[in-house]
Coordinates of C-alpha atoms and ligand atoms in Angstrom, one line a residue:
Chain A
M1 CA 0.0 0.0 0.0
S2 CA 1.1 3.5 -0.6
T3 CA 2.6 5.5 2.2
T4 CA 1.5 9.0 2.5
P5 CA 4.3 11.2 3.9
Q6 CA 3.5 14.2 6.2
T7 CA -0.2 13.9 5.5
T8 CA -3.4 14.0 7.3
P9 CA -5.2 11.2 5.6
A10 CA -8.9 11.6 6.1
P11 CA -10.5 8.3 5.0
A12 CA -14.0 9.5 5.6
A13 CA -14.9 12.9 4.3
A14 CA -12.4 15.6 3.4
G15 CA -15.0 18.1 4.4
G16 CA -15.2 16.7 7.9
T17 CA -18.8 17.9 8.3
G18 CA -19.8 14.6 9.6
T19 CA -22.1 13.9 6.6
A20 CA -21.4 10.9 4.4
P21 CA -19.3 11.8 1.3
V22 CA -21.1 11.9 -2.0
L23 CA -18.2 10.2 -3.9
T24 CA -15.7 7.8 -2.5
V25 CA -12.7 6.7 -4.6
S26 CA -10.6 3.9 -3.2
H27 CA -7.2 2.6 -4.6
L28 CA -8.2 3.6 -8.1
K29 CA -5.7 2.6 -10.8
A30 CA -6.2 3.5 -14.5
S31 CA -4.2 3.4 -17.7
I32 CA -4.3 4.8 -21.2
N33 CA -3.1 2.5 -23.9
G34 CA -1.5 0.3 -21.3
Q35 CA 0.4 3.1 -19.7
Q36 CA -0.6 3.6 -16.0
V37 CA -1.7 7.2 -15.5
V38 CA -3.5 6.9 -12.2
E39 CA -1.4 4.8 -9.8
D40 CA -3.3 4.4 -6.5
V41 CA -5.7 7.2 -5.7
T42 CA -7.9 7.3 -2.7
F43 CA -10.1 10.2 -1.7
S44 CA -13.6 11.2 -1.0
V45 CA -15.7 14.2 -2.0
P46 CA -18.0 15.8 0.7
S47 CA -21.7 16.1 -0.1
I48 CA -21.7 19.9 0.1
G49 CA -19.6 22.7 -1.3
I50 CA -16.6 22.7 -3.6
T51 CA -13.6 20.5 -3.1
A52 CA -10.5 21.3 -5.0
L53 CA -8.3 18.6 -6.6
L54 CA -4.9 20.0 -6.9
G55 CA -1.5 19.0 -8.2
R56 CA 1.2 19.8 -10.7
N57 CA 0.6 19.4 -14.5
G58 CA 0.6 15.8 -15.6
V59 CA 0.1 14.4 -12.1
G60 CA -3.1 12.7 -13.1
K61 CA -6.0 15.0 -12.1
T62 CA -7.7 14.7 -15.5
S63 CA -7.0 11.0 -15.7
S64 CA -8.5 10.5 -12.2
I65 CA -11.7 12.2 -13.2
K66 CA -11.8 10.2 -16.5
A67 CA -11.2 7.0 -14.6
I68 CA -14.1 7.9 -12.2
L69 CA -16.3 8.3 -15.3
G70 CA -15.0 5.2 -17.0
L71 CA -13.7 7.2 -19.9
I72 CA -10.3 5.6 -19.5
H73 CA -9.5 2.0 -18.6
R74 CA -9.7 1.3 -14.8
D75 CA -7.3 -1.4 -13.7
A76 CA -8.3 -1.6 -10.1
G77 CA -10.0 0.1 -7.2
T78 CA -13.6 1.1 -6.4
V79 CA -15.7 4.2 -6.9
E80 CA -18.9 4.7 -4.9
L81 CA -21.6 7.3 -5.4
E82 CA -23.5 7.8 -2.2
G83 CA -22.3 4.4 -1.0
R84 CA -23.3 2.5 -4.2
P85 CA -20.5 1.2 -6.4
I86 CA -20.4 2.8 -9.9
H87 CA -17.0 1.5 -11.1
T88 CA -18.6 -1.5 -12.8
L89 CA -20.9 0.6 -14.9
P90 CA -20.3 2.0 -18.4
T91 CA -19.8 5.8 -18.7
H92 CA -23.3 6.7 -19.8
R93 CA -24.8 4.8 -16.8
I94 CA -22.5 6.5 -14.4
V95 CA -23.6 9.9 -15.7
Q96 CA -27.2 8.8 -15.6
R97 CA -26.7 8.1 -11.9
G98 CA -26.0 11.8 -11.5
V99 CA -22.4 12.5 -12.1
G100 CA -22.1 15.7 -14.2
Y101 CA -18.9 16.3 -16.2
V102 CA -17.3 19.5 -17.4
P103 CA -14.2 18.3 -19.3
E104 CA -10.8 20.0 -19.4
D105 CA -11.0 21.4 -22.9
R106 CA -14.7 22.2 -22.8
E107 CA -15.5 19.7 -25.6
V108 CA -18.5 21.4 -26.9
F109 CA -19.9 19.9 -30.2
A110 CA -18.6 22.6 -32.6
G111 CA -20.9 21.7 -35.4
L112 CA -24.0 21.7 -33.3
S113 CA -25.8 24.9 -32.2
V114 CA -25.7 26.1 -28.6
A115 CA -29.4 25.0 -28.3
E116 CA -28.5 21.6 -29.6
N117 CA -25.6 21.2 -27.3
L118 CA -27.9 21.9 -24.4
R119 CA -30.7 19.7 -25.6
L120 CA -28.4 16.8 -26.1
S121 CA -27.4 17.0 -22.4
E122 CA -31.0 16.9 -21.1
R123 CA -31.3 13.5 -19.5
D124 CA -35.0 13.5 -18.5
D125 CA -38.2 15.4 -18.9
H126 CA -37.3 18.0 -16.2
P127 CA -34.3 19.9 -17.6
R128 CA -33.4 22.9 -15.4
R129 CA -33.6 25.4 -18.3
E130 CA -34.6 28.4 -16.1
L131 CA -31.5 27.9 -13.9
V132 CA -29.2 27.6 -16.9
E133 CA -30.7 30.6 -18.6
S134 CA -30.5 32.7 -15.6
L135 CA -26.8 31.8 -15.0
F136 CA -25.9 32.2 -18.7
P137 CA -28.2 34.8 -20.3
D138 CA -25.6 35.1 -23.1
L139 CA -26.3 31.6 -24.3
V140 CA -30.0 32.3 -24.8
K141 CA -29.1 35.1 -27.2
R142 CA -26.8 32.8 -29.1
A143 CA -29.0 29.7 -29.0
Q144 CA -28.9 29.2 -32.8
Q145 CA -25.2 29.9 -33.2
A146 CA -22.8 27.0 -33.9
A147 CA -21.0 26.2 -30.7
G148 CA -17.7 26.1 -32.6
S149 CA -18.0 29.8 -33.5
L150 CA -18.2 30.9 -29.8
S151 CA -15.3 32.4 -27.9
G152 CA -13.5 30.2 -25.3
G153 CA -15.4 31.7 -22.4
Q154 CA -18.7 31.2 -24.1
Q155 CA -17.8 27.6 -24.9
Q156 CA -17.0 27.1 -21.3
M157 CA -20.5 28.5 -20.4
V158 CA -22.0 25.9 -22.8
S159 CA -19.9 23.1 -21.2
L160 CA -21.0 24.2 -17.7
A161 CA -24.6 24.6 -18.8
R162 CA -24.7 21.1 -20.1
A163 CA -23.7 19.7 -16.7
L164 CA -26.1 22.0 -14.8
M165 CA -29.1 21.1 -17.0
N166 CA -29.6 17.9 -15.0
D167 CA -30.3 17.1 -11.4
N168 CA -26.8 15.7 -10.5
R169 CA -25.5 14.2 -7.3
V170 CA -22.0 15.6 -7.9
L171 CA -20.2 17.6 -10.6
L172 CA -16.6 16.8 -11.8
V173 CA -15.3 20.1 -13.2
D174 CA -11.8 20.0 -14.9
E175 CA -9.9 23.3 -15.2
P176 CA -12.9 25.5 -16.2
T177 CA -10.8 28.7 -16.3
K178 CA -8.0 27.3 -18.4
G179 CA -7.0 29.8 -21.1
L180 CA -9.7 32.3 -20.3
A181 CA -9.4 36.1 -20.0
P182 CA -9.3 37.4 -16.4
K183 CA -12.7 39.0 -16.7
I184 CA -14.2 35.7 -17.9
V185 CA -12.4 33.8 -15.2
G186 CA -14.4 35.8 -12.7
E187 CA -17.7 35.0 -14.4
V188 CA -17.0 31.3 -14.5
A189 CA -16.0 31.3 -10.9
D190 CA -19.2 33.1 -10.0
A191 CA -21.3 30.6 -11.9
L192 CA -19.6 27.7 -10.1
E193 CA -20.2 29.4 -6.8
E194 CA -23.9 29.7 -7.6
A195 CA -24.0 26.1 -8.9
A196 CA -22.3 24.8 -5.7
K197 CA -25.4 25.9 -3.7
T198 CA -27.3 23.0 -5.2
V199 CA -24.7 20.4 -6.0
P200 CA -21.3 19.3 -4.6
I201 CA -18.4 19.9 -6.9
L202 CA -15.0 18.3 -7.3
L203 CA -13.0 21.0 -9.0
V204 CA -9.6 20.8 -10.7
E205 CA -8.2 24.3 -10.9
Q206 CA -4.8 25.8 -11.5
N207 CA -5.8 29.3 -10.7
L208 CA -5.2 29.4 -7.0
A209 CA -7.1 32.7 -6.5
V210 CA -10.1 30.9 -7.9
V211 CA -9.4 28.0 -5.5
R212 CA -9.3 30.4 -2.6
Q213 CA -12.6 32.0 -3.6
L214 CA -14.5 28.7 -4.2
A215 CA -13.0 25.7 -2.5
A216 CA -13.9 24.5 1.0
G217 CA -11.6 21.4 1.2
A218 CA -8.7 20.3 -1.0
I219 CA -7.2 17.0 -2.2
V220 CA -3.6 17.2 -3.4
L221 CA -2.1 14.7 -5.9
S222 CA 1.6 14.0 -6.4
D223 CA 3.3 11.1 -8.1
G224 CA 0.0 9.4 -8.8
H225 CA -1.0 9.4 -5.1
V226 CA -3.0 11.6 -2.8
V227 CA -0.4 13.3 -0.6
H228 CA -2.5 15.7 1.3
T229 CA -6.1 16.1 2.2
T230 CA -7.6 19.0 4.1
D231 CA -11.0 20.5 4.9
S232 CA -9.6 23.9 4.6
A233 CA -8.2 24.8 1.1
T234 CA -7.2 28.2 2.4
S235 CA -5.0 26.9 5.2
F236 CA -3.3 24.7 2.6
L237 CA -2.7 27.6 0.3
D238 CA -1.4 29.7 3.1
D239 CA 1.3 27.1 3.8
D240 CA 4.1 28.1 1.4
T241 CA 6.2 25.1 2.1
L242 CA 3.3 22.7 1.3
V243 CA 2.3 24.7 -1.8
T244 CA 5.8 24.8 -3.2
R245 CA 6.4 21.2 -2.5
H246 CA 3.2 19.9 -4.0
L247 CA 2.3 22.4 -6.6
G248 CA 5.7 23.8 -7.4
V249 CA 4.5 27.4 -7.3
G250 CA 4.1 30.2 -4.9
T251 CA 0.6 31.2 -3.9
G252 CA -1.0 34.1 -5.8
P253 CA -3.2 34.5 -8.8
A254 CA -3.1 32.7 -12.1
P255 CA 0.1 30.8 -12.2
K256 CA 0.4 29.1 -15.6
G257 CA 2.6 26.5 -17.2
A258 CA 4.3 23.3 -15.9
Chain B
M1 CA -23.5 19.0 -77.0
S2 CA -25.9 16.1 -76.7
T3 CA -22.9 13.8 -76.0
I4 CA -21.8 16.0 -73.2
L5 CA -25.3 16.1 -71.7
L6 CA -25.6 12.3 -72.0
L7 CA -22.2 11.9 -70.3
L8 CA -23.2 14.3 -67.6
V9 CA -26.5 12.6 -66.8
T10 CA -24.9 9.2 -66.9
G11 CA -22.2 10.4 -64.6
I12 CA -24.7 11.8 -62.2
G13 CA -26.6 8.5 -62.3
L14 CA -23.4 6.6 -61.5
G15 CA -22.7 9.2 -58.7
A16 CA -26.2 8.5 -57.4
V17 CA -25.3 4.8 -57.0
Y18 CA -22.0 5.7 -55.4
F19 CA -23.8 8.0 -53.0
L20 CA -26.2 5.2 -51.9
V21 CA -23.1 3.2 -50.9
A22 CA -20.8 5.9 -49.7
S23 CA -23.4 7.7 -47.4
G24 CA -23.6 4.7 -45.1
L25 CA -19.8 4.1 -45.2
S26 CA -19.1 7.7 -44.3
L27 CA -21.6 7.8 -41.4
I28 CA -20.4 4.5 -40.0
Y29 CA -16.8 5.5 -40.2
G30 CA -17.5 9.0 -38.9
L31 CA -19.4 7.7 -35.8
M32 CA -17.7 4.5 -35.1
G33 CA -14.2 4.6 -36.6
V34 CA -14.9 1.4 -38.6
L35 CA -14.2 1.0 -42.3
N36 CA -17.0 -1.4 -43.2
F37 CA -15.7 -3.8 -45.8
A38 CA -19.0 -5.7 -45.5
H39 CA -20.9 -2.8 -47.0
G40 CA -20.6 -4.3 -50.5
A41 CA -22.3 -7.5 -49.2
F42 CA -25.3 -5.4 -48.0
L43 CA -25.6 -4.0 -51.5
T44 CA -25.1 -7.4 -53.3
L45 CA -27.7 -9.1 -51.2
G46 CA -30.1 -6.3 -51.7
A47 CA -29.6 -6.6 -55.5
L48 CA -29.9 -10.4 -55.6
I49 CA -33.0 -10.7 -53.4
G50 CA -34.4 -7.6 -55.1
W51 CA -34.0 -9.3 -58.4
E52 CA -35.6 -12.5 -57.2
T53 CA -38.6 -10.5 -55.9
A54 CA -39.0 -8.6 -59.2
R55 CA -38.8 -11.9 -61.1
I56 CA -41.5 -13.5 -59.1
M57 CA -43.7 -10.4 -59.4
G58 CA -43.0 -10.1 -63.1
A59 CA -39.7 -8.3 -64.0
D60 CA -41.3 -5.9 -66.4
S61 CA -44.1 -4.8 -64.1
W62 CA -43.9 -1.6 -62.1
G63 CA -45.2 -3.4 -59.1
G64 CA -42.3 -5.8 -59.3
F65 CA -39.8 -3.0 -59.6
A66 CA -41.2 -1.1 -56.8
L67 CA -41.3 -4.1 -54.6
S68 CA -37.8 -5.0 -55.5
L69 CA -36.6 -1.6 -54.3
L70 CA -38.5 -2.0 -51.0
V71 CA -37.2 -5.6 -50.5
G72 CA -33.7 -4.7 -51.4
C73 CA -33.8 -1.8 -49.0
L74 CA -35.2 -4.0 -46.2
V75 CA -32.7 -6.8 -46.8
G76 CA -29.8 -4.4 -46.7
A77 CA -31.0 -2.8 -43.5
L78 CA -31.6 -6.2 -41.9
L79 CA -28.2 -7.7 -42.8
A80 CA -26.5 -4.5 -41.7
A81 CA -28.3 -4.3 -38.3
L82 CA -27.5 -8.0 -37.8
T83 CA -23.9 -7.4 -38.6
E84 CA -23.6 -4.6 -36.1
F85 CA -25.4 -6.5 -33.4
V86 CA -23.7 -9.8 -33.8
L87 CA -20.2 -9.0 -35.1
I88 CA -19.3 -5.4 -34.4
R89 CA -20.9 -4.8 -31.0
P90 CA -19.0 -7.5 -29.1
L91 CA -15.8 -5.9 -30.3
Y92 CA -16.7 -2.5 -28.9
E93 CA -13.8 0.0 -29.3
R94 CA -11.5 -2.6 -30.9
H95 CA -11.3 -1.0 -34.3
I96 CA -8.8 -3.2 -35.9
E97 CA -10.7 -6.3 -35.0
Q98 CA -13.9 -4.7 -36.1
V99 CA -12.5 -3.9 -39.6
L100 CA -11.1 -7.5 -39.9
V101 CA -14.4 -9.0 -39.0
T102 CA -16.1 -7.0 -41.8
V103 CA -13.4 -8.1 -44.2
G104 CA -14.1 -11.7 -43.2
L105 CA -17.9 -11.3 -43.5
N106 CA -17.5 -9.8 -46.9
L107 CA -15.5 -12.8 -48.1
A108 CA -17.9 -15.3 -46.5
A109 CA -20.9 -13.5 -48.0
I110 CA -19.4 -13.5 -51.5
A111 CA -18.7 -17.2 -51.3
L112 CA -22.2 -17.9 -50.0
F113 CA -23.8 -15.8 -52.8
E114 CA -21.7 -17.6 -55.4
G115 CA -22.8 -20.9 -54.0
I116 CA -26.5 -19.9 -54.3
W117 CA -26.5 -17.8 -57.4
G118 CA -23.4 -18.9 -59.3
T119 CA -20.5 -16.8 -60.4
D120 CA -21.9 -15.6 -63.7
P121 CA -23.6 -12.3 -63.9
V122 CA -27.4 -12.6 -64.4
F123 CA -28.7 -10.1 -66.9
I124 CA -31.9 -8.4 -65.8
Q125 CA -34.6 -6.1 -67.0
G126 CA -37.2 -3.8 -65.5
P127 CA -40.4 -2.2 -66.7
T128 CA -40.2 -1.5 -70.5
W129 CA -40.1 2.3 -69.9
M130 CA -36.9 2.0 -67.9
G131 CA -35.2 0.3 -70.8
M132 CA -36.1 3.1 -73.2
T133 CA -34.7 6.6 -73.5
T134 CA -36.0 10.1 -73.4
D135 CA -34.9 12.9 -75.7
V136 CA -33.5 15.8 -73.6
L137 CA -32.1 18.6 -75.8
G138 CA -31.1 16.0 -78.4
A139 CA -29.5 13.6 -75.9
Q140 CA -31.0 10.2 -75.6
I141 CA -31.1 9.7 -71.8
P142 CA -31.8 6.2 -70.5
N143 CA -34.9 6.4 -68.4
H144 CA -33.6 4.3 -65.5
L145 CA -31.1 7.1 -64.8
F146 CA -34.0 9.4 -63.8
I147 CA -35.3 6.9 -61.3
T148 CA -31.8 6.3 -59.8
I149 CA -31.1 10.0 -59.5
L150 CA -34.5 10.7 -58.0
V151 CA -34.2 7.9 -55.4
A152 CA -30.7 9.0 -54.4
G153 CA -31.9 12.6 -54.1
L154 CA -34.8 11.4 -51.9
V155 CA -32.4 9.4 -49.7
L156 CA -30.1 12.3 -49.3
A157 CA -33.0 14.6 -48.4
G158 CA -34.3 12.0 -45.9
M159 CA -30.9 11.6 -44.3
V160 CA -30.4 15.3 -44.0
L161 CA -33.8 15.8 -42.4
F162 CA -33.1 12.9 -40.0
L163 CA -29.7 14.2 -39.0
K164 CA -31.0 17.8 -38.5
R165 CA -34.4 17.2 -37.1
T166 CA -34.4 14.2 -34.8
R167 CA -32.7 13.5 -31.5
Y168 CA -31.0 10.5 -32.8
G169 CA -29.8 12.5 -35.8
M170 CA -28.3 15.0 -33.3
I171 CA -26.6 12.2 -31.4
I172 CA -25.1 10.9 -34.6
R173 CA -23.8 14.4 -35.6
A174 CA -22.4 14.9 -32.1
G175 CA -20.9 11.4 -32.0
V176 CA -19.1 11.9 -35.3
E177 CA -17.4 14.9 -33.7
N178 CA -16.6 13.5 -30.3
R179 CA -18.0 10.1 -29.4
S180 CA -16.7 9.9 -25.8
M181 CA -18.3 13.2 -24.9
V182 CA -21.6 11.9 -26.0
T183 CA -21.4 9.1 -23.6
A184 CA -20.2 11.5 -20.9
L185 CA -23.6 13.3 -21.3
G186 CA -25.3 10.0 -20.3
I187 CA -26.2 8.8 -23.7
D188 CA -25.8 5.2 -24.8
V189 CA -24.0 5.9 -28.1
R190 CA -24.1 2.2 -29.1
R191 CA -27.8 2.5 -30.0
A192 CA -26.7 5.1 -32.5
F193 CA -24.2 2.6 -33.9
T194 CA -26.9 0.1 -34.7
L195 CA -28.9 2.9 -36.2
V196 CA -26.2 4.1 -38.6
F197 CA -25.5 0.6 -39.7
T198 CA -29.2 0.0 -40.4
I199 CA -29.6 3.3 -42.3
G200 CA -26.4 2.7 -44.2
G201 CA -27.5 -0.9 -45.0
A202 CA -30.9 0.3 -46.2
A203 CA -29.3 2.8 -48.6
A204 CA -26.8 0.2 -49.8
G205 CA -29.6 -2.3 -50.5
L206 CA -31.5 0.3 -52.5
G207 CA -28.3 1.1 -54.3
G208 CA -27.9 -2.6 -55.1
V209 CA -31.2 -2.7 -56.9
L210 CA -30.6 0.5 -58.8
A211 CA -27.0 -0.5 -59.6
S212 CA -28.3 -3.7 -61.2
H213 CA -30.5 -1.7 -63.5
Y214 CA -27.7 0.8 -64.2
F215 CA -25.3 -2.0 -65.2
G216 CA -28.0 -4.4 -66.5
Y217 CA -27.0 -7.4 -64.4
V218 CA -26.7 -8.8 -60.9
S219 CA -23.7 -10.7 -59.7
P220 CA -22.2 -11.8 -56.4
L221 CA -19.3 -9.5 -57.2
L222 CA -21.5 -6.4 -57.8
G223 CA -20.9 -4.9 -54.4
G224 CA -17.2 -5.5 -54.3
S225 CA -16.4 -3.4 -57.4
L226 CA -18.7 -0.6 -56.3
L227 CA -17.3 -0.6 -52.8
I228 CA -13.8 0.4 -54.0
F229 CA -15.2 3.5 -55.7
A230 CA -17.5 4.2 -52.7
F231 CA -14.5 4.1 -50.4
I232 CA -12.7 6.6 -52.7
V233 CA -15.7 8.8 -52.7
T234 CA -15.9 8.7 -49.0
V235 CA -12.3 9.7 -48.5
I236 CA -12.6 12.5 -51.1
G237 CA -15.7 13.8 -49.5
G238 CA -14.3 13.6 -46.0
L239 CA -14.9 10.7 -43.7
G240 CA -18.0 11.3 -41.6
S241 CA -19.5 14.0 -43.9
L242 CA -22.8 13.3 -45.6
A243 CA -22.7 16.4 -47.7
G244 CA -19.1 15.6 -48.6
A245 CA -20.2 12.1 -49.7
A246 CA -22.9 13.6 -51.9
V247 CA -20.7 16.1 -53.6
A248 CA -17.8 13.7 -54.1
S249 CA -20.1 11.0 -55.5
V250 CA -21.3 13.2 -58.3
L251 CA -17.8 14.6 -58.9
V252 CA -16.3 11.1 -59.2
G253 CA -19.2 9.7 -61.2
V254 CA -19.2 12.5 -63.8
L255 CA -15.4 12.7 -64.0
Q256 CA -15.2 8.9 -64.5
Q257 CA -17.8 9.0 -67.4
F258 CA -16.1 11.8 -69.2
A259 CA -12.6 10.4 -68.8
N260 CA -13.8 7.0 -69.9
Y261 CA -15.6 8.3 -73.0
Y262 CA -12.8 10.5 -74.3
W263 CA -9.7 8.7 -73.1
S264 CA -10.8 5.4 -71.6
I265 CA -9.1 6.2 -68.4
G266 CA -12.0 6.7 -66.0
D267 CA -10.6 4.6 -63.2
F268 CA -7.2 6.2 -63.5
V269 CA -8.6 9.7 -63.3
V270 CA -10.5 8.8 -60.1
V271 CA -7.3 7.7 -58.5
I272 CA -5.5 10.9 -59.6
L273 CA -8.4 12.9 -58.1
L274 CA -8.1 11.0 -54.8
A275 CA -4.3 11.7 -54.7
V276 CA -4.8 15.4 -55.5
V277 CA -7.5 15.7 -52.7
L278 CA -5.4 13.8 -50.2
L279 CA -2.3 16.0 -50.9
T280 CA -4.2 19.3 -50.8
R281 CA -6.9 18.6 -48.3
P282 CA -5.9 15.5 -46.3
S283 CA -9.3 15.3 -44.4
G284 CA -11.3 15.5 -47.7
L285 CA -13.4 18.1 -49.2
M286 CA -15.8 18.5 -46.3
G287 CA -14.2 16.4 -43.6
R288 CA -13.2 17.5 -40.1
K289 CA -9.9 16.5 -38.6
V290 CA -9.3 12.7 -39.1
A291 CA -6.7 12.1 -36.5
T292 CA -8.7 11.7 -33.3
A293 CA -10.5 8.5 -32.8
Ligands
ADP301 N1 -3.8 10.2 -24.2 C1 -2.7 9.9 -23.4 N2 -1.8 8.9 -23.7 C2 -0.8 8.6 -22.9 N3 -0.5 9.3 -21.8 C3 -1.3 10.3 -21.4 C4 -2.5 10.6 -22.2 N4 -3.1 11.6 -21.5 C5 -2.4 11.9 -20.4 N5 -1.3 11.1 -20.3 C6 -0.4 11.0 -19.3 O1 -1.0 10.8 -18.1 C7 -0.4 11.5 -17.0 C8 -1.5 12.3 -16.3 O2 -2.0 13.3 -17.2 P1 -3.3 14.1 -16.8 O3 -4.3 13.3 -16.1 O4 -3.8 14.9 -18.0 O5 -2.6 15.1 -15.7 P2 -3.2 16.5 -15.1 O6 -4.6 16.6 -15.5 O7 -3.0 16.4 -13.7 O8 -2.4 17.6 -15.7 C9 0.6 12.4 -17.7 O9 1.9 11.9 -17.4 C10 0.3 12.4 -19.1 O10 1.5 12.5 -19.9
MG302 MG1 -5.6 18.0 -16.7

């Protein structure tokens, strides 16, 4: 088993609120084309608020999320959603159970209109169109425009809107502010803050100012393992030694690059 | 002038047959990443059973012809759906194995058809009107071309409407772009796989019946020779693009007719066109990026 140096392993909930976690990942291993990209990851996501998943570039944050969703091959380990195993299910069933996904590079369907992108994401007869339209009024105006013709920020709104359209148990949001202008970063962060009032979120985010604004707890990955778990993202970010060791950067806004 | 018009309409007619084969190939590849070598078998079986149907009903009757179209279409659809369900689906995401299994099915199907119908082409006929010609601006246009072009046009319109107006059409368009993101929205994309196979097989089956009237015979090898050109059309048009398949079909058909008539090098010209398109636009006339699976 993996040893976790200088850590506070919290096997139950990182949030420490006493409620059961919404998502529990245990000893997850996953590979892409036979190459192991998630080595042995164990963590849980509290059932309220935003939990940050942090770590250097290439450490396996995106791969962990894809492994939870079954988008890449899982070699071992378990994933439970509200106590029920989901790691045996195919991706579409996992999502139908209530796991919303906002992928790293937005992945909107460029040739489909904004309205079609949103309609495609509606999983039942009660899509939350009002919520989505109030969060992203811009998308209403651009409903008939091809999603591929939108700016990066607008595409991110489409990608977020697709996940918020349904009544999810948890959202997995991967670097939603990546490559966006500072003003748009703020808008995306505000939308996430609003969304987090109704659904717990596991958020991968490189912009530490955004992490500060949004995240309650944090899970830190290094070398394919969870090396640090805390229910106070702020206290982690305030600890320069920890931040430098695990993220390789000083604190502060918008650090970019490897 | 009349020769040019005749060549043009004959070329469009040939393009219409190509389109009926290439449309399915293109959608199947676009959505699933599978080059379907069994597509020719769908066409051949549609043509053979279609012809049997017409013969029973009376080959020169309109009822027999209409029924042969319907039966050819259904037979193609059924064989294609069965192929997807029994052979392709168990090999989910294993693209090389999927292609190999379609190659195997194609060989087995040809052997089976030859066992039943023999290796010689069977010359066929339709209603008397289809064997006659119509004078258009001095050109004597064979009447069967009008039907072939009309049917292909209707199939194209139907496919466009389906892709644009229905939820499954939307899933197919999205899946051609990014299949894994479709599943990540909670959609079982495999149902769309069966659907594109069925639609593609139906079009190929129709194409088989019409091709047998275009060439005047049916044979177990009918599908194989058409499949090669349909593949070329699909690549020129852009894998996964229905509009590309339509444009490229007509382009290839017309070019082939002209080059054949004036210099007897129709097939050669098609290969040159393929090379030119691949060098200047590697993803085809209307294709998106090909690299990502
Ligand atoms: N398609 C792929 N094929 C092979 N290796 C990959 C692929 N995608 C990512 N990796 C590798 O997996 C590791 C983890 O990547 P990723 O999960 O994207 O990290 P992060 O999201 O933390 O930046 C990296 O070493 C990366 O090189
Ligand atoms: Mg990443």
